[in-house]
Amino acid sequence: MTYVLFAIGLLAAGFVLSVAFGSMVEKKWASRLGKVAYGINGYLLLQGLLGKVHILGNRGLDGYFLFLAAVCACILLISLTVRWIRSKSASTCRMLRFAARTIAVLAAVELLVFNFNSFHLWMGDYTERRLSLTDVTIENGDFVYDAGQDQLTIRGKGEVLLTYQNLDQPVGTLTVDASLANHTKSASVIVDITDETHREYRYNTVNMQLLKDTPRSHFTTCELSGKVGTFRVKFTLPEDNDSITVRNIIINRDIPFRFSLLRMGVFLALILLGYGIVHSTLLRRPCYQEKLFVRASAAVVTAVCCLGCVSLVWADTNRPIKEIFERESGNQITRELVDAFEAGQVSLEAPVDPGLLAMENPYDWSARSADNVNAQWDHVFYNGKYYSYYGIAPVVTLFLPYHLLTGHYFPTQFAVLLYGLIGVVFLTLTYLAYLRRFQRTLPCGMALGGLIVMQASSGIWYVVARTLFYEISIASGFACVAVGAYFLMTSNILSRGRISCPKLGLASFFLALAVLCRPTLAVYCIAAVVMILLALPRAGKHPGVQLAAGKQNAKRIAYLAWGAVPMLLLAGVQLWYNYARFDSPLDFGIQYSLTINDFTRSQFHMGFVFIGLYNYLLAVPKFTWTFPFFFTEFTTLNINGYYFHDTGNTAGIIWLALPVLCYLLAGKALKRLNRRDRIRWSVIIGLTCVLMPLVIICSIWESGYAIRYTADFSWPILIGALSIGFYLYRHTKNETWRKVARLCMGVAVPAALVLNFAHVYTFKFPSWVALDHFGVFNNLAELFTIF
């Protein structure tokens, strides 16, 4: 009966789809059969509803007819829309027809690929059978068998074995009818078998991971040979206080069909986004003609990114919000620096172990461990006192005011989230300001694609995915640089128009504040100074107004003051803070850190620089059949020596953000510029988007590789590459090359989304913490896993 119903549903859906597609291309026979198609679609819907309540339907086809009805209805609706607007918008019709074809293909993939296991028992002689607990031998571990209810309760980490003798039948699927206790997250099931090909046990032939509240994890397919003889099931729980109640072991039960409109929607959105960038008439219009659309789409992209940041932080939030914001403790940045500043000192109040004072070299981690000396991890130790190496900007702008107002310490995870959201929003604002000034004639699709790739590859995702105190400096620095870049762009020092000195002052302030978050970001202040000086000749001029020489000089002095004073004032704060701690205004104190390495004696090796350059820029992602399907191995390039590698790894930015390859066309772009502009843009892009990010990457040789550092340099690298690509697109009259460029962007956007998601997901949920987030981990994994 199952096969007959399946075939009927498939034939009915095929008829409806053929009529719908025929109607889209004005086939006469399609219009004549239209009412029949609607009737058959109604039958599919009725059959699906009856199947859901198991009336006139087969339990193994739950959802099958409803899925076919939904797909057919969707494509019929598209066909009606195409017929209605056919004479009004040919381009919209083309987009809708492509969407309909894509939905049909995705439906076939959904049915035949993602439900491949549901056909497993259709190709063999399999009989469903419940293996009763009364017929089993139970050994080892801590268990209680309740004969009245015929169920087995297993407790603790000890392995419990259930052995079924003389099964004497083929096994195609295995279903474990069991429930996990409230506090139990998972249970491991391993099956050993004997079969017609091997009289002794074949060990670990079947492996399952039962997850709480995840029914699909309780069944799996088995690829066994012939009739199975002995069938031994081994249960293992991860913790001593875990428990599981087993009611039945069932073999050869049909695996039900499972269809996901969410999965189809994700694939459809990626495909249509790429197709639209290449072919859509709307997305090929210049930005200045579709200002509202550009702003609205940018707002949507930004909102989705903000929601993603919130989700990553929320995944680790397991306490009430009120309790989180009333913290009485904190870390080096959220509490210790706050307490120190309130006490009017720059040294931390943590007591120093006398053993640390007595050590010949307190910075040697192994020596501290060997002598059992207590030391504050990742603190700076200088002249017998503890200090903090990390920037003070988040302390004076957030943590200290919050403590003074509330008496509590602001939580780290929400501080990182707050700064991350500010950075994401201002990154979009900076990009929109850039488009208005330099890329007004760029197609909307190219502009939207560039924004998506930049936000996906910005690196802030790794920072909000793991909110330790290290990430506070990275997130706050990311936010300050993004805000500073926005005001720098809108001040018009890079573009035509009247220069806004107040906005220049704000840019100077926030870029300098970024240095007080993270000293490494001083490189962007250097780049900003160069930009300010390049715009100095324009500072004393007004479009259409001729000023006297004296007024021009006064305007330029004021301009320089707006650009220099905020930066100099905050630089003075940093220099004083350095001197107060380490007796030198230029000493940031990292070499005195009590961490995994002794920075006071570590030596520079050029090979360590190459390790960072390769892993951040060039490392190639690899495909794997394990969700999320892409990962990148960290490599030391076979260079010998100690090089620290933090948790996680990401692919090189040229793979995560394919438009970075536009740097290969920099020479071609420069040739189109006059000599003055060639020098100007070579300095601006070369310094800000190439040299300074490379300086940051090269400078981390001492600290080692950490995935969070990508937030310091990823998006500046990308925006420089986009500038080159967009410029060439706008100045290329060859429509073939323009189409190739749009095609490249159409590929780059889905690639950026998929690859960045894969690496962020792997970083957030590595294998050793996956079960702590079993709901998120398993739901996402099963959504896209085939086998």
PDB file of N, CA and C in Angstrom, residues 28 102 131 186 423 461 486 513 600 646 674 738:
ATOM      1  N   LYS A  28      -1.608  26.078 -24.686  1.00  0.00           N
ATOM      2  CA  LYS A  28      -3.065  26.012 -24.692  1.00  0.00           C
ATOM      3  C   LYS A  28      -3.581  24.828 -23.888  1.00  0.00           C
ATOM      4  N   THR A 102      13.257  26.474  -9.578  1.00  0.00           N
ATOM      5  CA  THR A 102      14.120  26.198  -8.421  1.00  0.00           C
ATOM      6  C   THR A 102      13.362  25.474  -7.328  1.00  0.00           C
ATOM      7  N   LEU A 131      11.840  -6.079  19.822  1.00  0.00           N
ATOM      8  CA  LEU A 131      12.671  -6.975  20.625  1.00  0.00           C
ATOM      9  C   LEU A 131      12.328  -6.743  22.095  1.00  0.00           C
ATOM     10  N   SER A 186      22.132  13.267  26.756  1.00  0.00           N
ATOM     11  CA  SER A 186      22.388  12.330  25.668  1.00  0.00           C
ATOM     12  C   SER A 186      22.675  10.946  26.223  1.00  0.00           C
ATOM     13  N   GLY A 423      29.136  47.964  16.329  1.00  0.00           N
ATOM     14  CA  GLY A 423      30.028  47.800  15.196  1.00  0.00           C
ATOM     15  C   GLY A 423      29.308  47.363  13.942  1.00  0.00           C
ATOM     16  N   TRP A 461      31.743  37.825  14.338  1.00  0.00           N
ATOM     17  CA  TRP A 461      30.983  36.634  14.720  1.00  0.00           C
ATOM     18  C   TRP A 461      31.747  35.763  15.700  1.00  0.00           C
ATOM     19  N   TYR A 486      32.892  55.648   9.921  1.00  0.00           N
ATOM     20  CA  TYR A 486      31.668  56.302   9.443  1.00  0.00           C
ATOM     21  C   TYR A 486      31.829  57.820   9.446  1.00  0.00           C
ATOM     22  N   LEU A 513      39.969  56.440  20.403  1.00  0.00           N
ATOM     23  CA  LEU A 513      39.374  55.632  21.465  1.00  0.00           C
ATOM     24  C   LEU A 513      39.581  54.149  21.195  1.00  0.00           C
ATOM     25  N   THR A 600      59.074  38.238  27.880  1.00  0.00           N
ATOM     26  CA  THR A 600      60.281  39.025  28.140  1.00  0.00           C
ATOM     27  C   THR A 600      61.495  38.430  27.433  1.00  0.00           C
ATOM     28  N   ASP A 646      45.160  29.332  19.452  1.00  0.00           N
ATOM     29  CA  ASP A 646      43.937  29.334  20.245  1.00  0.00           C
ATOM     30  C   ASP A 646      42.901  28.403  19.608  1.00  0.00           C
ATOM     31  N   ASN A 674      44.031  59.348 -13.501  1.00  0.00           N
ATOM     32  CA  ASN A 674      45.103  60.297 -13.813  1.00  0.00           C
ATOM     33  C   ASN A 674      46.192  60.201 -12.742  1.00  0.00           C
ATOM     34  N   ARG A 738      30.719  42.879 -17.611  1.00  0.00           N
ATOM     35  CA  ARG A 738      29.842  43.269 -16.514  1.00  0.00           C
ATOM     36  C   ARG A 738      29.007  42.079 -16.015  1.00  0.00           C
TER      37      ARG A 738
END
